[in-house]
Coordinates of C-alpha atoms in Angstrom, one line a residue:
Chain P
M1 CA 89.9 94.8 48.1
T2 CA 90.5 98.1 45.8
R3 CA 90.4 97.6 42.0
I4 CA 92.6 99.9 40.5
A5 CA 93.0 100.1 36.3
I6 CA 95.4 101.6 35.1
L7 CA 96.0 102.6 31.0
G8 CA 99.2 102.6 29.6
P9 CA 102.1 100.5 31.0
G10 CA 104.7 102.3 30.4
L11 CA 107.2 104.2 32.6
L12 CA 104.6 105.5 35.2
G13 CA 101.6 103.2 35.2
G14 CA 104.4 100.3 35.4
S15 CA 105.9 102.2 38.1
I16 CA 102.2 102.6 39.6
A17 CA 101.3 99.3 39.2
L18 CA 104.5 97.9 41.0
A19 CA 104.5 100.3 44.0
M20 CA 100.6 99.4 44.4
E21 CA 101.4 95.4 44.4
S22 CA 103.8 95.6 47.2
L23 CA 100.5 97.0 48.9
P24 CA 97.6 95.0 50.9
G25 CA 94.3 95.4 49.6
A26 CA 94.8 96.2 45.7
E27 CA 93.6 94.5 42.9
I28 CA 95.9 95.9 39.5
R29 CA 94.2 95.9 36.2
L30 CA 96.3 96.8 33.3
W31 CA 95.4 97.9 29.7
G32 CA 97.2 98.8 26.8
R33 CA 97.0 98.7 23.2
R34 CA 99.8 96.4 22.4
A35 CA 99.8 92.5 23.9
E36 CA 103.3 92.3 23.7
V37 CA 103.6 95.1 26.4
L38 CA 100.7 93.5 28.5
E39 CA 103.0 90.2 27.7
E40 CA 106.1 91.8 29.5
A41 CA 104.3 92.7 32.3
A42 CA 102.4 89.8 33.1
R43 CA 106.0 87.9 32.6
R44 CA 107.2 90.6 35.5
G45 CA 104.2 89.6 37.7
I46 CA 102.8 93.4 37.1
G47 CA 99.3 93.5 37.5
A48 CA 96.9 90.0 38.1
F49 CA 94.8 90.8 35.1
H50 CA 95.7 92.5 31.9
S51 CA 93.5 93.0 28.3
T52 CA 93.6 95.1 25.7
R53 CA 90.5 95.1 25.8
L54 CA 89.7 98.6 27.9
C55 CA 85.9 98.2 28.7
E56 CA 86.5 94.6 30.7
V57 CA 90.1 96.1 32.9
V58 CA 88.3 99.5 33.8
D59 CA 84.7 97.2 34.7
G60 CA 84.1 97.7 38.7
A61 CA 87.2 99.5 39.1
D62 CA 87.5 101.9 42.3
I63 CA 90.1 104.1 40.6
V64 CA 91.1 104.8 37.0
V65 CA 94.2 105.9 36.1
A66 CA 94.9 107.1 33.0
C67 CA 98.7 106.7 32.0
V68 CA 98.4 107.5 28.3
P69 CA 99.7 110.6 26.5
V70 CA 97.8 113.9 27.1
G71 CA 97.1 113.7 22.7
V72 CA 95.0 110.4 22.9
M73 CA 93.4 111.0 26.7
E74 CA 90.0 112.2 25.5
G75 CA 89.7 109.0 23.1
V76 CA 90.6 106.6 25.9
I77 CA 88.1 108.1 28.5
R78 CA 85.5 108.3 25.8
E79 CA 85.5 104.6 25.2
A80 CA 85.9 104.0 29.0
L81 CA 82.7 105.3 29.7
P82 CA 80.6 102.5 29.2
A83 CA 82.0 101.4 32.5
L84 CA 82.4 103.5 34.6
G85 CA 80.6 103.8 38.1
T86 CA 79.7 107.5 39.5
K87 CA 81.6 106.9 42.5
T88 CA 85.1 105.8 40.3
L89 CA 87.6 107.9 40.4
V90 CA 89.6 109.4 37.7
T91 CA 92.6 110.6 37.0
D92 CA 96.0 111.2 34.8
V93 CA 99.3 111.0 35.4
G94 CA 100.0 114.1 32.2
S95 CA 102.2 116.9 32.7
V96 CA 99.9 119.4 31.4
K97 CA 96.9 119.7 33.2
G98 CA 94.4 123.1 31.2
T99 CA 93.7 121.2 28.3
V100 CA 93.0 117.7 30.1
V101 CA 91.2 119.1 32.7
R102 CA 88.9 121.2 30.1
V103 CA 88.4 118.2 28.6
L104 CA 88.1 115.2 31.2
G105 CA 86.1 117.3 33.5
P106 CA 82.9 117.9 31.5
L107 CA 83.2 114.6 29.4
L108 CA 83.0 112.9 33.0
E109 CA 80.6 115.1 34.9
G110 CA 77.4 112.9 36.6
K111 CA 79.4 109.3 35.6
A112 CA 82.7 109.6 37.7
L113 CA 84.7 111.2 40.0
F114 CA 87.6 113.7 38.3
V115 CA 90.6 115.5 38.9
G116 CA 93.6 115.8 37.1
S117 CA 97.2 114.3 38.9
H118 CA 100.7 115.7 37.8
P119 CA 102.8 112.8 39.7
M120 CA 106.3 114.9 38.9
A121 CA 108.5 112.0 38.9
G122 CA 110.3 110.2 36.2
S123 CA 113.2 109.8 34.5
E124 CA 114.6 110.8 31.0
K125 CA 113.6 106.7 30.6
T126 CA 110.4 105.8 29.1
G127 CA 108.6 102.4 28.8
L128 CA 107.5 99.8 31.5
D129 CA 111.2 98.5 31.3
A130 CA 112.1 101.2 33.2
A131 CA 109.6 101.4 35.9
R132 CA 110.3 100.6 39.8
A133 CA 108.4 100.6 42.6
D134 CA 110.2 103.2 44.3
L135 CA 109.2 105.7 41.8
F136 CA 107.5 108.1 43.4
Q137 CA 109.1 107.9 47.1
G138 CA 109.4 111.5 48.1
S139 CA 108.3 112.9 45.3
V140 CA 105.2 115.8 44.6
C141 CA 102.1 114.7 43.1
I142 CA 100.4 117.6 41.9
V143 CA 96.6 117.1 42.0
T144 CA 94.9 119.8 40.0
P145 CA 91.6 120.5 41.4
E146 CA 88.7 123.2 39.5
P147 CA 85.8 125.0 41.3
A148 CA 84.0 122.6 40.4
T149 CA 85.6 119.4 41.1
S150 CA 84.3 117.3 44.1
P151 CA 85.7 117.2 47.1
E152 CA 85.4 113.3 47.3
A153 CA 87.8 113.2 44.0
V154 CA 90.4 115.6 45.4
T155 CA 90.5 113.4 48.8
K156 CA 90.3 109.7 47.1
A157 CA 93.1 110.9 44.5
S158 CA 95.2 112.2 47.5
L159 CA 95.2 109.6 49.5
F160 CA 95.7 107.1 46.4
W161 CA 99.2 109.0 45.8
E162 CA 100.1 109.7 49.0
K163 CA 100.1 105.8 49.4
L164 CA 102.3 105.8 46.6
G165 CA 105.0 108.0 48.8
C166 CA 104.3 111.4 47.7
R167 CA 103.7 114.4 48.7
V168 CA 100.4 115.9 47.7
R169 CA 100.2 119.7 46.7
Q170 CA 97.3 121.7 44.6
L171 CA 97.3 123.7 41.9
D172 CA 94.8 125.1 39.8
P173 CA 95.6 123.5 36.5
V174 CA 95.8 126.2 34.5
V175 CA 98.5 127.9 37.0
H176 CA 100.1 124.3 37.2
D177 CA 100.7 124.5 33.7
Q178 CA 102.4 127.8 34.0
V179 CA 104.2 126.9 37.2
C180 CA 105.5 123.5 35.0
A181 CA 106.5 125.6 32.2
R182 CA 109.3 127.5 34.0
I183 CA 110.2 124.7 36.4
S184 CA 110.7 121.6 33.7
H185 CA 109.2 122.7 30.2
V186 CA 111.3 125.6 29.4
P187 CA 114.3 124.5 31.1
H188 CA 113.7 121.5 29.1
V189 CA 113.6 123.1 25.8
A190 CA 116.8 125.2 26.9
A191 CA 119.2 121.9 27.8
A192 CA 118.3 121.2 23.9
A193 CA 119.2 124.3 22.4
L194 CA 122.3 124.1 24.3
V195 CA 123.1 120.6 22.9
N196 CA 121.9 121.7 19.3
A197 CA 123.9 125.3 20.3
V198 CA 127.6 123.3 19.9
A199 CA 126.5 120.8 17.6
Q200 CA 125.6 123.4 15.0
R201 CA 128.8 125.4 15.3
C202 CA 131.4 123.9 17.8
P203 CA 130.6 120.1 17.6
E204 CA 134.3 118.9 18.6
A205 CA 133.0 120.9 21.8
F206 CA 131.2 117.7 23.0
G207 CA 134.5 116.1 23.5
F208 CA 135.6 118.0 26.4
S209 CA 132.3 118.4 28.3
G210 CA 132.7 117.3 31.8
P211 CA 130.1 117.4 34.6
G212 CA 129.1 120.7 34.2
F213 CA 127.2 119.8 30.7
R214 CA 126.1 117.2 31.4
D215 CA 124.1 117.8 33.9
T216 CA 123.0 121.4 32.4
T217 CA 121.6 119.2 29.1
R218 CA 120.7 116.1 31.4
V219 CA 117.3 115.9 30.7
A220 CA 117.5 116.8 26.5
G221 CA 117.9 113.4 26.6
G222 CA 114.2 113.0 27.2
A223 CA 111.5 111.6 24.7
P224 CA 111.1 113.7 21.5
S225 CA 107.8 112.6 20.3
M226 CA 106.6 112.9 24.5
W227 CA 108.3 116.3 25.0
T228 CA 107.0 117.3 21.5
E229 CA 103.2 116.7 23.0
I230 CA 104.2 118.1 25.9
L231 CA 105.8 121.3 24.7
L232 CA 102.8 122.1 22.0
S233 CA 99.9 121.4 24.7
N234 CA 101.1 124.2 27.1
R235 CA 102.4 126.3 24.0
E236 CA 101.2 129.5 25.3
A237 CA 103.1 129.8 28.3
V238 CA 106.0 127.2 27.4
S239 CA 106.4 130.5 24.7
Q240 CA 106.0 133.0 27.5
G241 CA 108.6 131.5 29.3
L242 CA 111.2 130.9 26.6
R243 CA 111.0 134.5 25.8
A244 CA 111.6 135.6 29.7
L245 CA 114.8 133.2 29.6
V246 CA 116.1 134.6 26.0
D247 CA 115.3 138.4 27.6
Q248 CA 117.6 137.5 30.4
L249 CA 120.3 135.8 28.0
E250 CA 120.0 139.1 25.6
E251 CA 120.5 141.4 29.1
V252 CA 124.0 139.3 30.1
I253 CA 124.4 139.8 26.0
A254 CA 124.6 143.3 26.3
L255 CA 126.1 143.7 29.8
L256 CA 129.6 141.8 28.3
E257 CA 129.5 143.6 24.8
Q258 CA 129.2 147.1 26.5
N259 CA 132.1 146.2 28.9
E260 CA 135.1 146.6 28.4
G261 CA 136.6 146.1 31.9
S262 CA 137.2 142.7 34.6
V263 CA 134.8 143.7 36.6
S264 CA 130.8 144.1 36.1
A265 CA 129.1 144.8 38.8
P266 CA 125.5 144.4 36.9
L267 CA 126.9 141.0 36.0
D268 CA 127.9 139.8 39.3
A269 CA 124.4 141.4 40.9
F270 CA 123.0 139.0 37.9
L271 CA 124.7 135.7 38.9
S272 CA 124.8 136.4 43.2
A273 CA 120.6 136.7 41.9
A274 CA 120.5 133.5 40.5
K275 CA 123.4 131.7 42.8
Q276 CA 121.7 132.9 45.8
R277 CA 118.1 131.5 44.4
R278 CA 119.9 128.3 43.4
D279 CA 120.9 127.4 46.8
Q280 CA 118.0 128.1 48.7
L281 CA 116.5 125.5 46.5
R282 CA 119.6 122.7 47.9
L283 CA 118.4 123.2 51.3
R284 CA 115.1 122.2 50.9
Chain M
M1 CA 163.0 115.9 44.9
T2 CA 160.3 118.5 43.0
R3 CA 159.8 121.2 43.8
I4 CA 156.3 122.7 43.7
A5 CA 155.1 126.1 44.3
I6 CA 151.7 126.6 44.5
L7 CA 150.4 130.2 44.7
G8 CA 146.7 130.3 45.7
P9 CA 146.2 127.9 47.9
G10 CA 141.9 127.8 47.1
L11 CA 140.1 124.7 45.9
L12 CA 142.6 124.1 42.9
G13 CA 145.5 124.9 44.8
G14 CA 144.4 123.0 47.8
S15 CA 143.8 120.1 46.0
I16 CA 146.7 120.0 43.8
A17 CA 149.0 120.4 47.3
L18 CA 146.8 117.4 48.6
A19 CA 147.5 114.8 45.5
M20 CA 151.0 115.9 45.3
E21 CA 151.8 115.1 49.0
S22 CA 150.5 111.8 48.4
L23 CA 153.6 110.9 46.1
P24 CA 156.8 110.1 46.7
G25 CA 159.6 113.3 46.1
A26 CA 157.3 116.0 46.1
E27 CA 157.9 119.2 48.3
I28 CA 155.3 121.5 48.6
R29 CA 155.6 125.3 49.0
L30 CA 152.0 127.5 49.2
W31 CA 151.9 131.2 48.8
G32 CA 148.9 132.9 49.7
R33 CA 148.0 136.6 50.4
R34 CA 146.1 135.6 53.8
A35 CA 148.2 134.4 56.3
E36 CA 144.9 132.4 58.4
V37 CA 144.6 130.8 55.0
L38 CA 148.3 129.8 55.5
E39 CA 147.9 128.9 58.5
E40 CA 144.8 127.1 58.1
A41 CA 146.8 124.8 55.6
A42 CA 149.4 124.9 57.8
R43 CA 147.4 123.2 60.5
R44 CA 145.9 120.4 58.1
G45 CA 149.4 119.4 56.9
I46 CA 148.6 121.0 53.4
G47 CA 152.5 122.0 52.2
A48 CA 155.9 122.3 53.9
F49 CA 156.8 125.8 53.9
H50 CA 154.1 128.8 53.9
S51 CA 154.8 132.1 53.1
T52 CA 152.8 134.8 52.2
R53 CA 156.1 136.3 50.3
L54 CA 156.1 135.5 46.7
C55 CA 159.9 134.8 45.7
E56 CA 160.6 133.2 49.3
V57 CA 157.9 130.3 48.4
V58 CA 159.2 130.4 44.2
D59 CA 162.9 129.9 45.2
G60 CA 164.6 127.0 43.7
A61 CA 161.3 125.6 42.7
D62 CA 161.0 123.6 39.6
I63 CA 157.3 123.9 39.4
V64 CA 154.7 127.1 39.2
V65 CA 151.4 126.5 39.6
A66 CA 149.5 129.9 39.6
C67 CA 146.2 129.4 40.9
V68 CA 145.3 132.6 41.5
P69 CA 142.1 134.4 39.5
V70 CA 142.6 135.0 36.0
G71 CA 142.8 139.0 36.6
V72 CA 145.5 139.2 39.1
M73 CA 147.4 136.7 37.4
E74 CA 149.8 139.4 35.9
G75 CA 150.9 140.9 38.7
V76 CA 151.8 138.0 40.6
I77 CA 153.6 135.9 38.0
R78 CA 155.5 139.7 37.3
E79 CA 156.1 139.9 41.3
A80 CA 157.4 136.0 40.6
L81 CA 159.8 136.9 37.7
P82 CA 162.9 137.5 40.3
A83 CA 163.1 134.0 41.9
L84 CA 162.0 132.0 38.6
G85 CA 165.2 130.1 36.7
T86 CA 165.4 129.7 32.7
K87 CA 164.4 125.7 33.9
T88 CA 161.6 126.5 36.1
L89 CA 158.3 125.6 34.7
V90 CA 155.2 127.9 35.1
T91 CA 151.6 126.9 34.3
D92 CA 148.2 128.4 35.8
V93 CA 144.9 126.8 36.3
G94 CA 143.1 129.4 34.5
S95 CA 139.5 128.7 33.0
V96 CA 140.0 131.1 30.2
K97 CA 143.4 130.9 28.6
G98 CA 144.0 133.6 25.8
T99 CA 144.6 136.2 27.6
V100 CA 146.8 134.5 30.3
V101 CA 148.9 132.9 27.6
R102 CA 149.1 136.5 25.6
V103 CA 150.0 137.9 29.2
L104 CA 152.4 135.1 29.9
G105 CA 153.6 133.9 27.5
P106 CA 155.8 136.9 26.3
L107 CA 156.4 138.0 30.0
L108 CA 158.2 134.4 30.9
E109 CA 159.7 134.5 27.2
G110 CA 164.0 133.2 28.2
K111 CA 162.8 133.7 32.0
A112 CA 161.2 130.2 32.6
L113 CA 159.4 127.6 30.8
F114 CA 155.4 128.4 30.2
V115 CA 152.0 127.0 28.9
G116 CA 149.1 127.6 30.1
S117 CA 146.6 124.7 31.7
H118 CA 142.8 124.3 32.3
P119 CA 142.4 121.2 34.5
M120 CA 138.7 120.9 34.1
A121 CA 137.9 119.6 37.5
G122 CA 136.0 121.6 40.5
S123 CA 133.3 122.2 42.0
E124 CA 130.5 124.9 42.5
K125 CA 132.5 124.9 46.1
T126 CA 135.1 127.3 46.8
G127 CA 138.3 127.8 48.7
L128 CA 140.6 125.7 50.7
D129 CA 137.8 123.4 53.0
A130 CA 136.7 122.0 49.5
A131 CA 139.7 120.7 48.5
R132 CA 139.9 117.1 48.3
A133 CA 143.5 114.8 47.3
D134 CA 141.0 113.3 44.6
L135 CA 139.7 116.1 42.6
F136 CA 141.7 115.7 39.2
Q137 CA 140.9 111.6 39.3
G138 CA 139.5 111.1 35.8
S139 CA 139.2 115.0 34.7
V140 CA 140.8 116.5 31.7
C141 CA 143.4 118.7 32.1
I142 CA 143.9 121.0 28.4
V143 CA 147.3 122.5 27.6
T144 CA 147.4 124.9 25.7
P145 CA 150.9 125.7 23.7
E146 CA 150.9 128.0 20.8
P147 CA 154.1 127.8 18.0
A148 CA 155.7 129.6 20.5
T149 CA 156.0 127.4 23.0
S150 CA 158.9 125.4 24.4
P151 CA 158.3 121.2 23.2
E152 CA 159.7 121.1 26.9
A153 CA 157.3 123.2 28.4
V154 CA 154.5 121.0 27.1
T155 CA 156.4 117.8 28.8
K156 CA 156.7 119.2 31.7
A157 CA 153.7 120.2 32.0
S158 CA 151.5 117.3 30.5
L159 CA 153.2 115.0 32.8
F160 CA 152.5 116.9 36.2
W161 CA 148.9 116.5 35.3
E162 CA 149.3 113.0 34.5
K163 CA 150.8 112.4 38.1
L164 CA 147.8 113.7 39.4
G165 CA 145.1 111.5 37.8
C166 CA 144.2 113.7 34.6
R167 CA 144.5 112.8 31.2
V168 CA 145.9 114.9 29.1
R169 CA 144.6 117.2 25.5
Q170 CA 146.3 120.0 24.0
L171 CA 144.3 122.9 22.3
D172 CA 145.5 126.3 21.0
P173 CA 144.6 128.8 23.7
V174 CA 142.0 130.7 21.4
V175 CA 140.4 127.3 19.9
H176 CA 140.1 126.6 24.2
D177 CA 138.4 129.5 25.1
Q178 CA 135.9 129.1 22.3
V179 CA 135.2 125.4 23.5
C180 CA 134.7 126.4 26.7
A181 CA 132.1 128.9 26.2
R182 CA 130.1 126.2 24.4
I183 CA 130.4 124.0 27.0
S184 CA 131.0 125.6 30.0
H185 CA 130.1 129.9 29.8
V186 CA 127.4 129.3 28.3
P187 CA 125.8 126.7 29.7
H188 CA 126.3 128.4 33.4
V189 CA 124.9 131.3 31.8
A190 CA 122.3 129.9 30.4
A191 CA 121.4 127.4 34.2
A192 CA 121.8 131.5 36.2
A193 CA 119.6 132.7 33.6
L194 CA 116.5 129.9 34.2
V195 CA 116.4 130.5 37.7
N196 CA 116.4 134.2 37.3
A197 CA 113.5 134.5 34.6
V198 CA 111.6 132.0 37.1
A199 CA 112.4 134.7 40.1
Q200 CA 111.1 137.4 38.7
R201 CA 108.1 136.1 36.7
C202 CA 107.2 132.8 38.8
P203 CA 108.4 132.6 42.2
E204 CA 106.4 130.4 43.4
A205 CA 107.2 127.7 40.8
F206 CA 110.2 126.9 42.5
G207 CA 108.1 125.4 45.7
F208 CA 107.3 122.7 42.8
S209 CA 111.0 122.5 41.0
G210 CA 112.4 118.6 40.9
P211 CA 115.5 117.0 40.2
G212 CA 115.4 117.8 36.4
F213 CA 115.4 121.7 37.6
R214 CA 117.5 121.3 40.6
D215 CA 120.4 119.3 37.3
T216 CA 120.0 121.9 34.5
T217 CA 120.5 124.9 37.2
R218 CA 122.9 123.1 39.7
V219 CA 125.9 125.1 38.4
A220 CA 124.6 128.6 39.0
G221 CA 125.0 127.8 42.8
G222 CA 129.0 129.2 41.1
A223 CA 130.7 132.0 43.0
P224 CA 129.6 134.9 41.5
S225 CA 132.7 136.8 41.1
M226 CA 134.6 134.3 39.8
W227 CA 132.5 133.7 37.1
T228 CA 132.1 137.3 36.4
E229 CA 135.8 137.2 35.8
I230 CA 135.7 134.2 33.9
L231 CA 132.8 135.5 31.4
L232 CA 134.3 138.4 31.2
S233 CA 137.8 137.7 30.2
N234 CA 136.3 135.4 27.5
R235 CA 133.4 137.8 26.3
E236 CA 134.0 137.9 22.6
A237 CA 133.5 133.6 22.6
V238 CA 130.5 133.3 25.1
S239 CA 128.4 136.4 23.7
Q240 CA 128.9 134.3 20.8
G241 CA 128.1 131.2 22.4
L242 CA 124.6 133.2 23.9
R243 CA 123.5 134.2 20.1
A244 CA 123.7 131.1 19.3
L245 CA 121.3 129.7 22.4
V246 CA 119.3 132.9 21.8
D247 CA 118.5 131.6 18.0
Q248 CA 118.0 128.2 19.0
L249 CA 115.5 129.7 21.4
E250 CA 113.8 131.7 19.0
E251 CA 113.5 128.8 16.3
V252 CA 111.1 126.6 19.1
I253 CA 109.4 129.5 20.2
A254 CA 108.2 130.2 16.2
L255 CA 107.5 126.4 15.9
L256 CA 105.5 126.7 19.1
E257 CA 103.2 130.3 17.9
Q258 CA 103.0 128.9 14.2
N259 CA 101.5 125.7 15.3
E260 CA 98.0 124.7 16.4
G261 CA 98.2 121.6 16.6
S262 CA 99.4 118.5 18.5
V263 CA 102.2 117.6 16.4
S264 CA 105.1 119.5 14.8
A265 CA 108.1 117.7 13.0
P266 CA 110.3 120.3 13.2
L267 CA 109.6 120.7 16.6
D268 CA 110.2 116.6 17.1
A269 CA 113.1 117.0 15.1
F270 CA 114.7 119.6 17.0
L271 CA 114.4 117.3 20.3
S272 CA 115.7 114.4 18.4
A273 CA 118.5 116.0 17.5
A274 CA 119.5 117.5 20.9
K275 CA 118.4 113.7 22.5
Q276 CA 121.0 111.9 19.8
R277 CA 124.0 114.2 20.7
R278 CA 123.2 114.4 24.3
D279 CA 122.8 109.8 24.3
Q280 CA 126.2 110.2 22.7
L281 CA 127.5 111.9 25.4
R282 CA 126.3 109.7 28.0
L283 CA 128.0 107.0 26.3
R284 CA 131.5 108.2 26.8

């Protein structure tokens, strides 16, 4: 029997619980701050043990998965410290890893096995209601060891995510944050900026939007408080990525403003380069 | 029997032909520059008459739909002039309307009924192979009369698009171009710029992209030559829209660089405003 403590029964924590429960030999224990969410989980049959007392839930756990916002991660893990064993695997699901690993690594050294994780699954919905057992099936989970990370932690965490249906890959936490800035955080800001630019200057245009606009801006439906925290936690890489995006847009503005005709080889080259890379993505 | 001449059997022209043929009382005639595409259409049973000679196809037509690139529209319609009747409806499917209407309006005055159209249906695929009979079902078609446009042209064009399954709406051609810049042309450039920014500075990130990045950049898979022409034909509105987008992005960069903490009310407000507008879109 593997005892798994899930801290925070939201979309990710709830989905981990649902997915794990369909596997044999797992005992799921849920901690949350709000009793009503735990009661809801119990009503839906998610988890075998529920408590708002952190150490009660963590006690005797083989694996502790912190599914709480990045900003409260340190406080939650600090509170759980007395109940952790040196062989307990502690991992998290935060979208930003540099800050989390920098804090939790030293805090847990010698007290538990720790490695950061980022399961790249989710939706623009949040909360236990949106949780589903197949959320992780076929998705990528990035495990982020540092040089000092115990190989045992990496192995345990990798096996855990694979059981949930993830393909596991490894990245250094800082590289992870740069990568995620480019493929997730900057696109999120771009989607929100596209919506806001229409709202401010041409709101009647929303009434004519089709599937293209809808897809391009879908991620802007994500939870603002969560995304504010993600962007601020990764501010340097995001701001760098946004500058790179602005440079690209300025390039197109210059091409449009310099050109009087109906052909432009550099603009065609710009769009062709993007299409070629995008088409490769579709094939994977 | 309504005789419909379709000029250019690509994605849109081919789809109009396929959709019209399932309706009784329509005779579909296809013109294209390349004989092999017309042969392919004939092989697939699309259209009752095929020719590379424009006047032969247009002769006696009740409705002429120009499905050719915006840049060659004038030349094609000029060539068809001798075969048009004063009660023939001429319309087009161009994504940009200001330039088209400015040229075709005077050219066709007194020689045929003319109004511009923009069926907002399509895909990132192009060509006859991608054509399908249900392409227009449930989509919006914008008809773009000017003050001088004959009401008869507007009525005929509206009925035509409704038969294809479109919801028809009207916009002044210049307003149409501003609206489309905001909801289609600027998002297209943004998608391409997002891809190119990753490619230039952090290509390894593509390997970690998930559904969010894929949706946000999907439209960047569109045909570069077609999009180059669209952007150049609508350069003023697009460049204005891109500047508005850059302003929004600069606002976020400033918020990230000024902020040292893990909360930012203005950033949260920025993301909340976008979410609220985006959620309304989902409900429609």
